[in-house]
Short mmCIF file of C-alpha atoms in Angstrom, two decimals:
data_model
loop_
_atom_site.label_atom_id
_atom_site.label_comp_id
_atom_site.label_asym_id
_atom_site.label_seq_id
_atom_site.Cartn_x
_atom_site.Cartn_y
_atom_site.Cartn_z
CA MET A 3 0.03 -0.01 0.09
CA LYS A 4 2.84 2.53 0.95
CA LYS A 5 4.63 1.61 -2.07
CA THR A 6 1.50 2.07 -4.41
CA ALA A 7 0.92 5.55 -2.67
CA LYS A 8 4.70 6.54 -3.10
CA ARG A 9 4.44 5.78 -6.92
CA LEU A 10 1.25 7.62 -7.27
CA LEU A 11 2.66 10.72 -5.69
CA SER A 12 6.12 10.65 -7.69
CA ARG A 13 3.95 10.91 -10.67
CA SER A 14 2.11 14.07 -9.80
CA PRO A 15 4.25 16.91 -8.43
CA LYS A 16 1.21 18.84 -7.45
CA LEU A 17 -0.37 15.87 -5.62
CA TYR A 18 2.93 15.40 -3.81
CA ARG A 19 3.34 18.96 -2.81
CA TYR A 20 -0.11 18.71 -1.20
CA ALA A 21 0.73 15.49 0.82
CA ALA A 22 4.05 16.91 1.92
CA ALA A 23 2.25 20.17 3.11
CA GLY A 24 -0.17 18.13 4.95
CA TYR A 25 2.25 16.18 6.74
CA LYS A 26 4.37 19.27 7.76
CA ILE A 27 1.20 20.80 9.00
CA THR A 28 0.26 17.87 11.24
CA GLN A 29 3.93 17.55 12.54
CA SER A 30 4.03 21.41 13.37
CA ILE A 31 0.71 22.35 15.05
CA LYS A 32 0.68 19.48 17.74
CA GLY A 33 2.55 21.57 20.20
CA ALA A 34 1.93 25.33 18.78
CA ARG A 35 -1.71 25.93 19.09
CA ASP A 36 -1.54 29.60 19.02
CA SER A 37 0.33 29.65 15.74
CA ARG A 38 -1.20 26.82 13.82
CA TRP A 39 -3.68 28.94 12.04
CA ASN A 40 -0.85 31.27 10.74
CA TYR A 41 1.29 28.05 9.66
CA ILE A 42 -1.84 26.71 7.63
CA LYS A 43 -2.10 30.24 5.97
CA CYS A 44 1.58 30.10 5.21
CA MET A 45 1.40 26.71 3.72
CA TYR A 46 -1.77 27.26 1.75
CA SER A 47 -0.28 30.35 -0.05
CA ALA A 48 2.95 28.15 -0.95
CA VAL A 49 1.12 25.24 -2.45
CA ARG A 50 -1.17 27.24 -4.38
CA LYS A 51 1.73 29.47 -5.49
CA LEU A 52 0.16 32.87 -4.33
CA ASP A 53 2.28 35.86 -4.91
CA ARG A 54 1.32 36.82 -1.32
CA SER A 55 1.62 34.96 2.10
CA LEU A 56 -1.62 34.88 3.40
CA GLY A 57 0.34 34.33 7.01
CA THR A 58 3.13 36.17 8.60
CA PRO A 59 6.79 34.85 8.93
CA ILE A 60 7.55 32.03 11.42
CA LEU A 61 11.27 32.05 10.99
CA LEU A 62 13.79 35.21 11.07
CA ASN A 63 17.26 34.71 9.41
CA ILE A 64 19.28 37.61 11.00
CA GLU A 65 22.78 38.98 10.51
CA PRO A 66 24.12 40.04 13.64
CA THR A 67 27.40 41.17 11.58
CA ASN A 68 28.84 40.43 8.30
CA ILE A 69 32.47 40.77 9.87
CA CYS A 70 34.38 37.41 10.29
CA ASP A 71 37.63 36.76 11.91
CA GLN A 72 38.53 33.94 9.53
CA LYS A 73 39.06 33.76 5.77
CA CYS A 74 37.36 30.78 4.77
CA THR A 75 37.98 29.85 1.24
CA ILE A 76 34.42 29.40 -0.12
CA CYS A 77 32.72 31.92 1.65
CA GLU A 78 32.07 35.57 0.11
CA THR A 79 33.14 36.91 3.50
CA GLY A 80 36.32 35.15 3.76
CA LEU A 81 37.08 35.92 0.19
CA ASN A 82 36.63 39.51 0.63
CA ILE A 83 33.81 39.54 -2.11
CA LEU A 84 30.76 40.39 -0.17
CA GLU A 85 30.40 43.83 -1.67
CA ARG A 86 28.59 45.27 1.16
CA PRO A 87 30.12 47.58 3.84
CA LYS A 88 31.07 46.02 6.98
CA LYS A 89 28.80 46.45 9.81
CA VAL A 90 27.96 45.45 13.47
CA MET A 91 24.04 45.68 14.15
CA THR A 92 23.56 47.38 17.48
CA PHE A 93 21.44 45.89 20.35
CA ASP A 94 18.86 48.88 19.92
CA GLU A 95 18.48 48.18 16.08
CA PHE A 96 17.92 44.32 16.95
CA LYS A 97 15.38 45.29 19.55
CA TYR A 98 13.75 47.71 17.00
CA LEU A 99 13.19 45.13 14.19
CA LEU A 100 12.40 42.35 16.62
CA ASP A 101 9.60 44.37 18.16
CA GLN A 102 7.85 44.73 14.81
CA PHE A 103 7.15 41.13 14.93
CA ASN A 104 3.96 39.54 16.04
CA SER A 105 3.76 36.33 18.23
CA ASN A 106 3.58 34.16 15.05
CA LEU A 107 7.40 34.59 14.80
CA ARG A 108 8.66 31.38 16.37
CA GLU A 109 12.27 30.82 15.60
CA ILE A 110 15.51 33.15 14.70
CA PHE A 111 18.69 31.88 12.78
CA PHE A 112 21.08 33.96 14.52
CA TYR A 113 23.94 33.94 11.74
CA PHE A 114 24.33 34.71 8.09
CA MET A 115 27.48 36.13 6.45
CA GLY A 116 29.69 36.91 9.35
CA GLU A 117 30.83 35.38 12.64
CA PRO A 118 27.86 36.10 14.86
CA PHE A 119 29.69 36.22 18.13
CA LEU A 120 32.01 38.96 16.87
CA ASN A 121 28.96 41.16 17.95
CA LYS A 122 29.59 42.19 21.61
CA ASP A 123 25.70 42.27 21.99
CA ALA A 124 25.04 38.85 20.64
CA TYR A 125 24.21 37.31 23.94
CA ARG A 126 21.87 40.13 25.15
CA MET A 127 20.13 39.77 21.72
CA ILE A 128 19.71 36.14 22.22
CA ARG A 129 18.40 36.91 25.63
CA TYR A 130 15.80 39.60 24.43
CA ALA A 131 14.34 37.08 21.85
CA ALA A 132 14.35 34.11 24.21
CA ASP A 133 12.44 36.15 26.78
CA ARG A 134 9.90 36.53 24.09
CA GLY A 135 9.68 32.76 23.56
CA ILE A 136 11.44 32.60 20.39
CA TYR A 137 13.65 29.63 19.88
CA VAL A 138 17.11 30.97 18.74
CA SER A 139 19.88 28.83 16.99
CA SER A 140 23.13 29.89 15.81
CA CYS A 141 26.22 28.69 14.03
CA THR A 142 29.83 29.52 14.84
CA ASN A 143 33.32 28.96 14.14
CA GLY A 144 34.24 28.64 17.87
CA ASN A 145 36.82 31.26 18.16
CA LYS A 146 34.88 34.03 19.73
CA VAL A 147 32.56 32.38 21.94
CA LYS A 148 32.15 33.10 25.58
CA PRO A 149 30.90 29.75 26.74
CA LYS A 150 29.27 30.89 30.22
CA GLU A 151 27.65 33.87 28.59
CA LEU A 152 26.41 31.62 25.70
CA VAL A 153 24.68 29.10 27.92
CA GLU A 154 23.00 31.75 30.22
CA SER A 155 21.87 33.59 26.98
CA GLY A 156 18.81 31.39 26.60
CA ILE A 157 19.91 30.26 23.20
CA GLY A 158 17.99 27.12 22.05
CA GLU A 159 20.78 25.39 19.85
CA VAL A 160 24.46 26.29 18.72
CA SER A 161 26.63 24.64 16.16
CA PHE A 162 30.31 24.77 16.45
CA GLN A 163 31.59 23.81 13.00
CA ILE A 164 35.11 22.79 12.19
CA GLY A 165 37.24 22.05 9.24
CA GLY A 166 39.57 19.48 10.45
CA MET A 167 40.95 17.40 13.54
CA THR A 168 44.64 18.99 13.31
CA GLN A 169 45.44 22.62 13.01
CA GLU A 170 47.07 21.87 9.51
CA VAL A 171 44.14 20.55 8.09
CA HIS A 172 41.68 22.77 9.79
CA GLU A 173 42.97 25.84 8.51
CA LYS A 174 43.16 24.88 4.67
CA TYR A 175 39.41 26.01 4.87
CA ARG A 176 39.14 27.85 8.13
CA ALA A 177 42.04 30.24 7.31
CA GLY A 178 42.97 32.20 10.37
CA GLY A 179 41.01 29.94 12.66
CA SER A 180 42.52 28.24 15.80
CA LEU A 181 41.12 24.64 16.23
CA GLU A 182 42.37 24.56 19.79
CA LYS A 183 40.30 27.68 20.64
CA ALA A 184 37.16 26.23 18.79
CA LEU A 185 37.40 22.88 20.59
CA ARG A 186 38.19 24.29 23.94
CA ASN A 187 35.35 26.66 23.67
CA LEU A 188 32.94 23.91 22.59
CA GLU A 189 34.17 21.83 25.71
CA GLU A 190 33.53 24.66 28.02
CA THR A 191 30.11 25.28 26.57
CA ILE A 192 29.32 21.53 27.44
CA GLU A 193 30.70 21.81 30.83
CA TRP A 194 28.75 25.13 31.67
CA LYS A 195 25.51 23.45 30.58
CA ARG A 196 26.25 20.65 33.09
CA LYS A 197 27.27 23.00 35.67
CA LEU A 198 24.15 25.09 35.49
CA ASN A 199 21.97 22.07 34.88
CA LEU A 200 20.24 23.22 31.83
CA GLN A 201 18.23 21.32 29.22
CA ASN A 202 19.34 24.04 26.57
CA PRO A 203 21.18 24.80 24.48
CA LYS A 204 21.32 21.80 22.37
CA ILE A 205 24.99 21.70 21.66
CA VAL A 206 25.96 20.52 18.20
CA THR A 207 29.39 19.87 16.43
CA GLY A 208 29.68 19.82 12.44
CA PHE A 209 32.58 18.65 10.44
CA ILE A 210 32.73 20.68 7.06
CA LEU A 211 33.51 17.53 4.83
CA MET A 212 36.07 18.39 2.16
CA ARG A 213 38.55 16.34 0.12
CA HIS A 214 41.42 17.37 2.32
CA ASN A 215 40.07 16.19 5.61
CA GLU A 216 37.87 13.40 4.69
CA HIS A 217 40.56 10.87 6.20
CA GLN A 218 39.70 12.45 9.73
CA VAL A 219 36.06 11.59 9.67
CA GLU A 220 36.44 8.76 12.27
CA ASP A 221 38.74 10.91 14.53
CA PHE A 222 35.97 13.66 14.46
CA ILE A 223 33.33 11.12 15.37
CA SER A 224 35.16 9.57 18.29
CA TYR A 225 35.89 13.07 19.65
CA ALA A 226 32.39 14.37 19.43
CA GLN A 227 31.20 11.19 21.27
CA LYS A 228 33.83 11.45 23.81
CA VAL A 229 33.00 15.15 24.71
CA GLY A 230 29.62 14.44 24.88
CA VAL A 231 27.89 16.70 22.36
CA ASP A 232 24.12 16.37 21.77
CA GLU A 233 24.64 15.88 18.12
CA TYR A 234 27.40 15.53 15.71
CA GLN A 235 26.89 16.33 11.88
CA ILE A 236 29.01 15.50 8.70
CA ILE A 237 28.24 18.57 6.53
CA GLY A 238 28.56 18.49 2.67
CA THR A 239 30.37 21.11 1.07
CA CYS A 240 28.37 24.06 -0.68
CA ALA A 241 30.65 25.15 -3.82
CA ARG A 242 29.98 28.37 -5.50
CA THR A 243 31.90 27.68 -8.62
CA VAL A 244 33.06 24.60 -10.80
CA GLU A 245 36.70 25.29 -9.65
CA GLN A 246 35.74 25.12 -5.89
CA ALA A 247 33.58 21.84 -6.44
CA LYS A 248 36.71 20.18 -8.24
CA GLU A 249 38.97 21.33 -5.51
CA TYR A 250 36.81 20.58 -2.27
CA LEU A 251 34.32 18.20 -3.08
CA PRO A 252 35.05 14.71 -1.18
CA THR A 253 35.45 11.42 -2.90
CA ASP A 254 32.60 10.23 -1.03
CA ARG A 255 29.66 11.05 -3.64
CA GLN A 256 26.93 10.71 -1.12
CA TYR A 257 27.93 14.19 0.36
CA TRP A 258 27.62 15.89 -3.04
CA TYR A 259 24.86 18.14 -3.68
CA TYR A 260 25.80 18.49 -7.24
CA ASP A 261 25.09 16.55 -10.46
CA GLU A 262 28.32 14.58 -11.28
CA GLU A 263 27.58 14.14 -15.04
CA GLU A 264 27.00 18.00 -15.21
CA LEU A 265 30.21 18.51 -13.22
CA ALA A 266 32.27 16.62 -15.49
CA LYS A 267 31.04 18.80 -18.34
CA GLY A 268 31.99 21.76 -16.34
CA ASN A 269 28.56 22.87 -15.17
CA LEU A 270 27.71 23.12 -11.45
CA ILE A 271 24.10 22.16 -11.01
CA PRO A 272 22.55 20.53 -7.99
CA LYS A 273 21.04 16.89 -8.05
CA ILE A 274 17.83 17.93 -6.95
CA ARG A 275 16.41 21.37 -8.62
CA PRO A 276 13.12 22.91 -7.27
CA ASN A 277 10.51 23.15 -10.01
CA ASN A 278 8.83 26.53 -9.76
CA TYR A 279 8.23 25.87 -5.97
CA CYS A 280 9.73 27.43 -2.87
CA GLU A 281 8.28 27.16 0.41
CA TRP A 282 10.71 29.42 2.06
CA LEU A 283 9.47 32.42 0.60
CA TYR A 284 6.02 32.15 2.22
CA PHE A 285 7.48 31.20 5.72
CA THR A 286 10.75 33.05 6.38
CA ILE A 287 12.28 36.60 6.27
CA THR A 288 16.01 37.18 5.87
CA ILE A 289 17.41 40.34 7.18
CA GLN A 290 20.86 41.79 6.50
CA VAL A 291 22.78 43.62 9.12
CA ASN A 292 21.82 46.96 7.60
CA GLY A 293 18.24 46.17 7.85
CA ASP A 294 18.04 45.15 3.98
CA VAL A 295 15.49 42.22 3.49
CA VAL A 296 16.56 39.72 0.98
CA PRO A 297 14.78 36.65 -0.44
CA CYS A 298 16.83 34.17 1.20
CA CYS A 299 20.60 33.16 2.23
CA ARG A 300 21.20 32.49 -1.42
CA ASP A 301 21.69 36.31 -1.75
CA PRO A 302 24.70 36.93 0.46
CA LYS A 303 25.84 40.18 -1.58
CA GLY A 304 22.36 41.97 -1.01
CA LYS A 305 21.58 42.07 -4.95
CA MET A 306 17.76 41.59 -4.69
CA VAL A 307 16.69 43.86 -2.00
CA LEU A 308 12.92 43.66 -0.97
CA GLY A 309 12.74 46.61 1.55
CA ASN A 310 14.47 47.89 4.68
CA VAL A 311 13.18 47.31 8.11
CA PHE A 312 14.58 50.36 9.39
CA GLN A 313 12.64 52.46 6.98
CA GLU A 314 9.52 50.54 6.64
CA ASN A 315 7.48 48.03 8.91
CA ILE A 316 8.15 44.40 8.23
CA TYR A 317 4.58 43.56 7.36
CA ASN A 318 4.27 46.34 4.81
CA ILE A 319 7.56 44.73 3.23
CA TRP A 320 6.40 41.19 3.47
CA ASN A 321 3.81 41.44 0.82
CA ASN A 322 5.00 44.64 -1.07
CA GLU A 323 5.25 44.79 -4.94
CA LYS A 324 9.01 43.50 -4.89
CA TYR A 325 8.07 40.59 -2.76
CA ARG A 326 4.96 39.77 -4.80
CA LYS A 327 6.90 39.82 -7.94
CA MET A 328 9.66 37.64 -6.33
CA ARG A 329 7.25 34.90 -5.43
CA LYS A 330 5.80 35.10 -8.78
CA ASP A 331 8.98 34.69 -10.68
CA VAL A 332 10.01 31.87 -8.58
CA THR A 333 6.80 30.04 -8.89
CA THR A 334 6.49 30.46 -12.75
CA ARG A 335 10.23 30.69 -14.09
CA GLN A 336 12.42 29.58 -11.55
CA LYS A 337 15.11 27.88 -13.89
CA ASP A 338 15.75 31.56 -15.24
CA ILE A 339 16.56 33.17 -11.67
CA LYS A 340 20.12 33.24 -10.82
CA LEU A 341 19.23 33.25 -7.05
CA CYS A 342 17.88 29.74 -7.41
CA GLU A 343 20.75 28.20 -9.56
CA LEU A 344 22.71 26.46 -6.70
CA CYS A 345 19.63 25.70 -4.57
CA SER A 346 18.04 22.23 -3.98
CA GLY A 347 15.11 23.74 -2.27
CA TYR A 348 14.49 24.78 1.35
CA SER A 349 11.05 23.37 2.74
CA ALA A 350 8.92 25.21 5.27
CA PRO A 351 10.48 25.35 8.72
CA LEU A 352 8.55 23.17 11.24
CA LEU A 353 7.11 24.82 14.39
CA ARG A 354 9.21 24.71 17.52
#
């Protein structure tokens, strides 16, 4: 019976969208009674491919700073090609934009194109959001984290991501980074969580898998199990160019996001390509450090600005002419949009 249903769904993309949407709705609204109707409205807008979202954002992707202490060799910030002025968001700016959101905002991704904990107000910002009942998660290279302040901030989840298990290998990608500092801060964060007897944060460590470090995967797993992280992850490499793909992609093809045959021809194309469908544009909002709203994390340089939250209210931007055109273009001619070229598609976030 299950196999028959799977075959039928695979033959009809539209039917599959509705089935997947129904599953996400049932999974999300179990523990979020006050936001379930908003979630359903967002999902309805996505599967119907409307040019507006009938709901309001449930997830905010915020950029505390676009500055980083490391020169990672794929990242636009690390390569110094971000093409945006360097800036650190103030606490007052963060508070001003967050206060514009209603209670349907349930989660914050507290990072984008910089190291979030270079912002001296990062822990205060997280605490302000957490005190509003918003689940905050962040990603860090680990070098600038203050473990006690991090644990006490109320953050829900933090991921320490490294590039190797020796300094020599780590810095081939995390140029300028100290593996010793990152691991020490990770371990101290675990210790402070234990000392304070807290359920959160969920402490994760990620291994950015590349050709030059794949021989250290087992060492990474052994280390993660030894120190007692809540979760460890092997993270596939996201290349921006064919040259980067050829240099960094590991020999283990299961971690490739990209089509092998096309890469051999000199084309960087994801294995899975969304077909005029993107739930992300109906559920989430991405705000850069200067207040610019962009469609998603696929616009690190801020080339497709939809509005600015320091000049206009978030909900006026959410369904303005630019946002509606963006949704219409993505749902009718996605293959022509540069923003979507390397994207395998982001599904709707689940309600925490």
